[in-house]
XYZ file of C-alpha atoms in Angstrom:
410
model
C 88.068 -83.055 48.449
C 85.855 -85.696 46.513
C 82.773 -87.607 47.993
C 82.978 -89.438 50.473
C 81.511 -92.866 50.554
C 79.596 -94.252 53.344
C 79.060 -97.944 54.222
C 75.312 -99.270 52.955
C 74.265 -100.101 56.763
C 75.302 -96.135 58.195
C 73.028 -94.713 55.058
C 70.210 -96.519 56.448
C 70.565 -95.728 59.935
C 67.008 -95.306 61.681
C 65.985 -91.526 62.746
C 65.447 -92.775 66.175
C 68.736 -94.406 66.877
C 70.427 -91.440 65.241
C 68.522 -88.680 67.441
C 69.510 -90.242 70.254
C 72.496 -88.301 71.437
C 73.479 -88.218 75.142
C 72.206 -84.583 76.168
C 73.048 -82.128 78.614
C 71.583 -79.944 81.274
C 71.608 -76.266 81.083
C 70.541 -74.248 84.902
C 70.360 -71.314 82.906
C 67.823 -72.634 80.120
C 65.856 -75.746 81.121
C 65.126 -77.953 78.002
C 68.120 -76.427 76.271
C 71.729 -76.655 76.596
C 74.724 -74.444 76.781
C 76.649 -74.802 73.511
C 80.154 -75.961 74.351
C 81.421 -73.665 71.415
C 79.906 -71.554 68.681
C 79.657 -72.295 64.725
C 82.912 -74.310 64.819
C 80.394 -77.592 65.687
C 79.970 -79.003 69.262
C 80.887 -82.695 68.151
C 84.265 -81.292 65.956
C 85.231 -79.450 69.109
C 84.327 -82.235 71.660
C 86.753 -84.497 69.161
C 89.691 -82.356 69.575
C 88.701 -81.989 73.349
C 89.053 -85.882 73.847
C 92.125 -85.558 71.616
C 93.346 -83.191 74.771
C 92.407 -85.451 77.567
C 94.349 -88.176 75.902
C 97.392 -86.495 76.245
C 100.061 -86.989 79.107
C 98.486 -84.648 82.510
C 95.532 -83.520 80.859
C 92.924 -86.045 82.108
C 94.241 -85.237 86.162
C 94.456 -80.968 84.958
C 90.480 -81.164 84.196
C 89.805 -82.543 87.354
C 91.807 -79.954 89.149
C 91.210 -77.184 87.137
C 88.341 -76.964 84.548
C 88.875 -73.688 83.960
C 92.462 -73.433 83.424
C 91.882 -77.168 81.325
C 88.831 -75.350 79.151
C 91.403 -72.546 77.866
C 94.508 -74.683 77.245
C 91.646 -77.191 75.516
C 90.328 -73.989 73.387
C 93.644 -73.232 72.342
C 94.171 -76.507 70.640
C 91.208 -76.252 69.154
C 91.592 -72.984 67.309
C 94.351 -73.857 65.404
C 92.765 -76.473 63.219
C 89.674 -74.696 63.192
C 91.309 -72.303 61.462
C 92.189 -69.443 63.787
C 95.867 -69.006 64.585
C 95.082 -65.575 66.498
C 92.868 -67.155 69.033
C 95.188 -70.541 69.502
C 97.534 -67.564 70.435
C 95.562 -65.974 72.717
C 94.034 -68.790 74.307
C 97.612 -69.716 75.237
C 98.783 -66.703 76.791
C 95.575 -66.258 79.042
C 95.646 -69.932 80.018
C 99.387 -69.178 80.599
C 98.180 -65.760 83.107
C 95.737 -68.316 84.539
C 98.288 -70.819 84.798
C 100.218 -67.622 87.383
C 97.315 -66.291 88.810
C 97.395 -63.365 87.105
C 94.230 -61.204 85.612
C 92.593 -63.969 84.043
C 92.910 -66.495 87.354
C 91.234 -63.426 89.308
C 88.323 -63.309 86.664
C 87.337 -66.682 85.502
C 88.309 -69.077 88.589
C 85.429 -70.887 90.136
C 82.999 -68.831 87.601
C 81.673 -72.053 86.024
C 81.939 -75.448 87.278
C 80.964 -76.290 83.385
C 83.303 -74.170 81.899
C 83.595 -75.736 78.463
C 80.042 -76.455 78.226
C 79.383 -73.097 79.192
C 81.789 -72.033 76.579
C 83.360 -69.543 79.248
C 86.677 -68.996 77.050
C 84.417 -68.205 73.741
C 81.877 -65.768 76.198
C 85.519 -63.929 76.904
C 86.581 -63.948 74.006
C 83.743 -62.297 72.534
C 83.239 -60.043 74.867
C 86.673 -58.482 74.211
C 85.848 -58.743 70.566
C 82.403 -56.709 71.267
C 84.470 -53.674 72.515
C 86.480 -53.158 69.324
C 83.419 -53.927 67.135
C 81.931 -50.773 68.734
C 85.218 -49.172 68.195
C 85.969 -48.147 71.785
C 89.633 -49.380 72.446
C 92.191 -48.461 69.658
C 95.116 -50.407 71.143
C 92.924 -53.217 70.940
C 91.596 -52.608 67.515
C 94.985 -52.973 65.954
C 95.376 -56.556 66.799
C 91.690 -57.353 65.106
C 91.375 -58.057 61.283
C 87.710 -57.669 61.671
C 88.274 -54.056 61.475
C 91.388 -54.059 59.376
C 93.964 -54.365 62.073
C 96.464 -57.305 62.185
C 97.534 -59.984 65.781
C 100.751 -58.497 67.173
C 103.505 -60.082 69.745
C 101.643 -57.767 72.229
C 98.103 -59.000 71.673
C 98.190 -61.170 74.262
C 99.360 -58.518 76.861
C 97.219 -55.615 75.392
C 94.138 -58.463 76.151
C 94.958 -58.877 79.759
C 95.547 -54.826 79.677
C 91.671 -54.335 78.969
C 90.687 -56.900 81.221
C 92.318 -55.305 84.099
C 91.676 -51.690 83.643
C 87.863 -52.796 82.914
C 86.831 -55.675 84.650
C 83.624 -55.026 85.682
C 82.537 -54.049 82.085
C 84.325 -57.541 81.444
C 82.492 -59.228 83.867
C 79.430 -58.114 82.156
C 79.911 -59.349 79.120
C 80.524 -62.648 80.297
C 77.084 -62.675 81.002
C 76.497 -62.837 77.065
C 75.713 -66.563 75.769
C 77.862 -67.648 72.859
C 75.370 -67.677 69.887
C 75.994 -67.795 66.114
C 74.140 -68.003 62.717
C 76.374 -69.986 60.552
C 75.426 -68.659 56.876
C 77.427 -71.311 54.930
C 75.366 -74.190 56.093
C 71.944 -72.530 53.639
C 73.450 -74.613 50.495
C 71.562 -77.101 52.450
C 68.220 -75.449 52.058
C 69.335 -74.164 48.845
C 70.142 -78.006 47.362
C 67.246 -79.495 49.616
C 64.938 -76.836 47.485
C 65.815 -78.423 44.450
C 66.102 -82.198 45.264
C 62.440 -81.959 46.393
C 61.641 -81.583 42.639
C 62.709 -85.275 42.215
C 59.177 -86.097 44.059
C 57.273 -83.874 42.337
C 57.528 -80.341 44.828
C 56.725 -76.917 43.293
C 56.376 -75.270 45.886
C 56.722 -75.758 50.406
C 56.719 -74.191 53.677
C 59.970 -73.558 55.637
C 59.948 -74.233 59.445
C 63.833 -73.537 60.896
C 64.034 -74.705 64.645
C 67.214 -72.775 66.184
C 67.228 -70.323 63.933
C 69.207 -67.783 65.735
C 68.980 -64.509 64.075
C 67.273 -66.271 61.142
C 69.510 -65.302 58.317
C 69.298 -68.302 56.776
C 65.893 -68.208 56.781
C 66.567 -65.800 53.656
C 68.315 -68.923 51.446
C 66.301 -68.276 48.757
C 67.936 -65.112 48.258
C 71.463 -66.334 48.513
C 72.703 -68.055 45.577
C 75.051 -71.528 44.834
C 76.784 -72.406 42.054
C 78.834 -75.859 40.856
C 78.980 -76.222 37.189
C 75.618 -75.817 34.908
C 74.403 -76.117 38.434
C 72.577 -72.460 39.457
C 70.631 -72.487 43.100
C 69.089 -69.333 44.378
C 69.279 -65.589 43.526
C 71.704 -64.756 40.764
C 71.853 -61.174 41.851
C 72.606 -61.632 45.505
C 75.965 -60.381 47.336
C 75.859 -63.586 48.992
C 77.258 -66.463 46.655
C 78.500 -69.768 47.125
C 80.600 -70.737 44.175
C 81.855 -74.378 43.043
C 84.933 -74.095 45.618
C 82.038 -74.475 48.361
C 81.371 -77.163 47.292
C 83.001 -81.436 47.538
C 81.079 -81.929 44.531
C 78.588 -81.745 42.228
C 74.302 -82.011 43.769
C 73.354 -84.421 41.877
C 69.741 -82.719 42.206
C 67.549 -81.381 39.268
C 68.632 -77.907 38.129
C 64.958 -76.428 38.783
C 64.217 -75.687 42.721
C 61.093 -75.550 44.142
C 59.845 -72.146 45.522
C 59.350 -71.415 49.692
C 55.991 -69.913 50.225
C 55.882 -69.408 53.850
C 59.694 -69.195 55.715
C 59.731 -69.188 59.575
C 61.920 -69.579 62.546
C 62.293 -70.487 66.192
C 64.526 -70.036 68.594
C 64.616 -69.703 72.812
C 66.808 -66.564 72.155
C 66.779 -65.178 69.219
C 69.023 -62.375 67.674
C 67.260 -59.160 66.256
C 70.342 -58.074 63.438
C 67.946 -55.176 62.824
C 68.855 -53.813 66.447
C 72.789 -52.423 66.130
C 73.890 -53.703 69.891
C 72.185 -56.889 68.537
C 74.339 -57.602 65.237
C 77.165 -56.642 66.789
C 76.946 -59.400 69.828
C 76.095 -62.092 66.963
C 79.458 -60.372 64.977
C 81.717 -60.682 67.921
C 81.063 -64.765 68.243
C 82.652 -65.058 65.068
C 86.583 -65.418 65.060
C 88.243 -62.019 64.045
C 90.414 -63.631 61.781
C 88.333 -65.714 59.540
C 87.507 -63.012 57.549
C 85.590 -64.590 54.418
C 83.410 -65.796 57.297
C 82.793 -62.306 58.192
C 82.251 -61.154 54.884
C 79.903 -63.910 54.645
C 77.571 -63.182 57.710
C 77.944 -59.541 57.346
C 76.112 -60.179 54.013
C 73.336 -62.297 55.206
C 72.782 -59.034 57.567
C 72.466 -56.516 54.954
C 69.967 -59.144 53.386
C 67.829 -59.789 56.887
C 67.821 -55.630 56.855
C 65.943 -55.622 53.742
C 63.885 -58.902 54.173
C 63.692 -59.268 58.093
C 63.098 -62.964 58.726
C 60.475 -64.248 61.068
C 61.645 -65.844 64.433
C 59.529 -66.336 67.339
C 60.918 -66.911 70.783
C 59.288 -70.512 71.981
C 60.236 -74.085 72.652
C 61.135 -75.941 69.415
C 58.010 -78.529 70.594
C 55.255 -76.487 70.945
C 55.978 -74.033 68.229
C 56.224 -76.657 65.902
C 53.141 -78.681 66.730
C 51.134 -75.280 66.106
C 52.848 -74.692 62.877
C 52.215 -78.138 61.622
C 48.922 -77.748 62.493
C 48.697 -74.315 60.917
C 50.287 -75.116 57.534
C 49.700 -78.592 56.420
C 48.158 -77.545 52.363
C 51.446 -78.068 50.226
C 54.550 -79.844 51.568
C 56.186 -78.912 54.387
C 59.915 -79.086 55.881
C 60.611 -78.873 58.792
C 65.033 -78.240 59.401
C 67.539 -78.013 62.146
C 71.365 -77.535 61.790
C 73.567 -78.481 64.472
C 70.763 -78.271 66.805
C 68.970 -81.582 68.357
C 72.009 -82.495 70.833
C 70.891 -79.162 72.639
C 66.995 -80.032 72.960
C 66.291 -81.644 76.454
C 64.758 -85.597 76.134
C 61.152 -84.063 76.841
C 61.728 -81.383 73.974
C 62.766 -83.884 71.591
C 60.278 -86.556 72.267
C 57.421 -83.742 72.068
C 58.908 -82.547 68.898
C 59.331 -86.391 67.161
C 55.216 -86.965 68.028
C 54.718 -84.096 66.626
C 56.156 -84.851 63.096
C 54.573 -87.995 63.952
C 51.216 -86.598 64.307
C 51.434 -84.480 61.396
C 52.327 -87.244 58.801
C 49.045 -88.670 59.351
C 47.679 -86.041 56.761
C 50.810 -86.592 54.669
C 50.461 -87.532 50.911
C 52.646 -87.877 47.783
C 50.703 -84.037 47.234
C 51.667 -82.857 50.256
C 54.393 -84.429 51.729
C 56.196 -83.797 55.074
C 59.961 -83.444 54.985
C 61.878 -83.727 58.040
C 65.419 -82.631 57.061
C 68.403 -81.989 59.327
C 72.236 -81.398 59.444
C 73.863 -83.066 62.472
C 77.029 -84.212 63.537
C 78.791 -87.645 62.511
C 81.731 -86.918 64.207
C 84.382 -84.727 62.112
C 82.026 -84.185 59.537
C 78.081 -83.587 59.634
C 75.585 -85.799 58.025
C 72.549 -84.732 55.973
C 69.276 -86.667 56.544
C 66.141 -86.673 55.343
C 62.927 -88.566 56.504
C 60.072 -87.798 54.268
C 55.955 -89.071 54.721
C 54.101 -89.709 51.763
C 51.730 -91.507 53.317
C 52.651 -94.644 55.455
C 55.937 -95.110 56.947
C 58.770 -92.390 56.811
C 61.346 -92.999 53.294
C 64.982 -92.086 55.445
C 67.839 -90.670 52.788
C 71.260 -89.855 53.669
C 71.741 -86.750 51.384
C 75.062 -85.963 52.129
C 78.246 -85.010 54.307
C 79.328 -81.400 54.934
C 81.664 -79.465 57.009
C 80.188 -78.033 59.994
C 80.516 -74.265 58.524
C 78.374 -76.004 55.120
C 81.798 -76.147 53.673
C 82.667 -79.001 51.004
C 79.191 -80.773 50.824
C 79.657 -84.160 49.389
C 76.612 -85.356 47.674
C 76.068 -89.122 48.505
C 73.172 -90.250 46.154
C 73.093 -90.901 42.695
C 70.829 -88.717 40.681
């Protein structure tokens, strides 16, 4: 896939009309929202959603039946996401739903929300959970995560566990759906080295939603495209020029993190085993270079345990800025601003806009992000030097980090 070229007036787009998504309300955590689906990007999934609603019935089933539309809706999205084993599955139990079988008796009238709730992805990784630990073999053949393969009977064998164990099922339903997506740190890893450009040796690292904070640990991954080297050349964890749309047009140097922390209202301690394996089981079974990936990013957070506190991305960030303001400073989120409530987001924007007061050519503040455009997400940058904010649009990327297409010229 080559770059992909965006119209003069987009690139220029003001941070304020861009961060102004419409946002939802969570119950469960006030100023935050739900995700409506893990990794596989909100906005991607909410495309294929619409997609669903446009088709012949499906506007008049979600009004009668969220639930029952939220797992036909999940099964179309799999597919194209790249996971034939859960558009499968997704079927069938929408199809027991559909009878009033197992599945009608445990999901209906669970969630009025259901897709923002992400009620089919909490089942399915509950389910996925249980042969992680290794406690159902029938099950266990049907997952490639731990070397099995989907048979015709998957479907049944699913339902099977749900009924013999439904309380334990219930349970796990409890579980919000919460991923670290690894691939997305070639942003860090490129935004490390097109800081050079202005003159950056050396920065602190503030991640709001971090999750379990792997990517915290970017500098110790390591990117490659052509003479192009970003990162750790010894690490397990490699992104090679396939990763990649095309070439960073970036300086081949990258300027060094000093001080690398994280937020998040819930984070994930991968350290803890019942821990890594709840953050394992939100990843699809059968996207196993996925797996690979975030299974190395563990091993790494082992030996170099990242730093996430549990706070409001507002506050924490107004004490960090105030905190660490001697060198420059970014300050990134990925795939996360549509879930900040309006109060949240307005607290953290003064915030960066208190902050760049003290901001010079020195010691610049970065304010860099990877949000979704619609099929694809957009890299942005707003960056104080002193005055008003300089806005780039760095470049496009899958929502995974997959095929980054850098946009400006070096």
């Amino acid at each position: 896939m080559g770059p992909v070229l965006r119209r003069a007036s987009r690139a220029a787009a003001s941070v304020e009309s861009w961060m102004s998504p419409r946002v939802l309300s969570s119950p469960k955590r006030p100023g935050f929202v739900t995700p409506l689906c893990c990794h596989e990007s909100c906005e991607a999934q909410r495309t294929y959603y619409r997609e669903s609603m446009s088709l012949p019935g499906q506007s008049s089933l979600f009004e009668e039946d969220p639930m029952l539309a939220a797992l036909r809706a999940q099964a179309r999205v799999c597919g194209p996401l790249g996971s034939k084993m859960y558009e499968t599955l997704f079927t069938e139990l929408a199809d027991d739903y559909e009878a009033g079988g197992r599945i009608y008796a445990l999901l209906a009238g669970r969630s009025a929300r259901p897709i923002h709730d992400a009620v089919p992805l909490r089942l399915a990784g509950a389910i996925h959970r249980v042969v992680l630990r290794g406690e159902d073999d029938r099950l266990a053949r049907h997952y490639p995560s731990v070397g099995g393969k989907p048979g015709e009977d998957f479907g049944a064998d699913f339902i099977g566990y749900v009924r013999e164990h439904l309380d334990e099922v219930e349970s796990g339903l409890a579980s919000q759906v919460q991923t670290n997506e690894v691939g997305r740190s070639v942003v860090q890893l490129t935004l490390s080295h097109w800081l050079t450009k202005f003159g950056v040796e050396e920065f602190d690292f503030f991640e709001v939603g971090a999750s379990a904070g792997l990517n915290l640990n970017f500098d110790k991954f390591y990117g490659c495209f052509g003479q192009l080297r970003m990162g750790d050349p010894t690490s397990e964890l490699r992104f090679m020029g396939d990763w990649f749309g095309n070439a960073p047009l970036v300086p081949k140097t990258g300027a060094r993190v000093v001080n690398c922390k994280g937020v998040d209202v819930s984070p994930i301690d991968v350290t803890d085993p019942s821990q890594e394996i709840r953050l394992l089981s939100f990843v699809w079974p059968d996207q196993k270079t996925r797996l690979q990936r975030i299974r190395a990013a563990i091993e790494i957070a082992k030996e170099h345990k990242p730093i996430v506190d549990t706070e409001s991305a507002d506050t924490w960030i107004e004490r960090q800025l105030r905190a660490h303001r001697d060198k420059a400073t970014v300050v990134f989120h990925s795939i996360v601003w549509q879930y900040l409530g309006p109060d949240v987001q307005r607290r953290f924007r003064q915030a960066l806009e208190d902050a760049s007061i003290t901001a010079t050519p020195e010691k610049p503040l970065i304010w860099a992000r990877m949000e979704p455009a619609g099929k694809v997400a957009d890299v942005r940058v707003a960056m104080w030097r002193g005055g008003d904010p300089e806005e780039f649009l760095l470049a496009e990327i899958g929502y995974h980090g997959q095929e980054m297409n850098w946009l400006l010229p070096y």
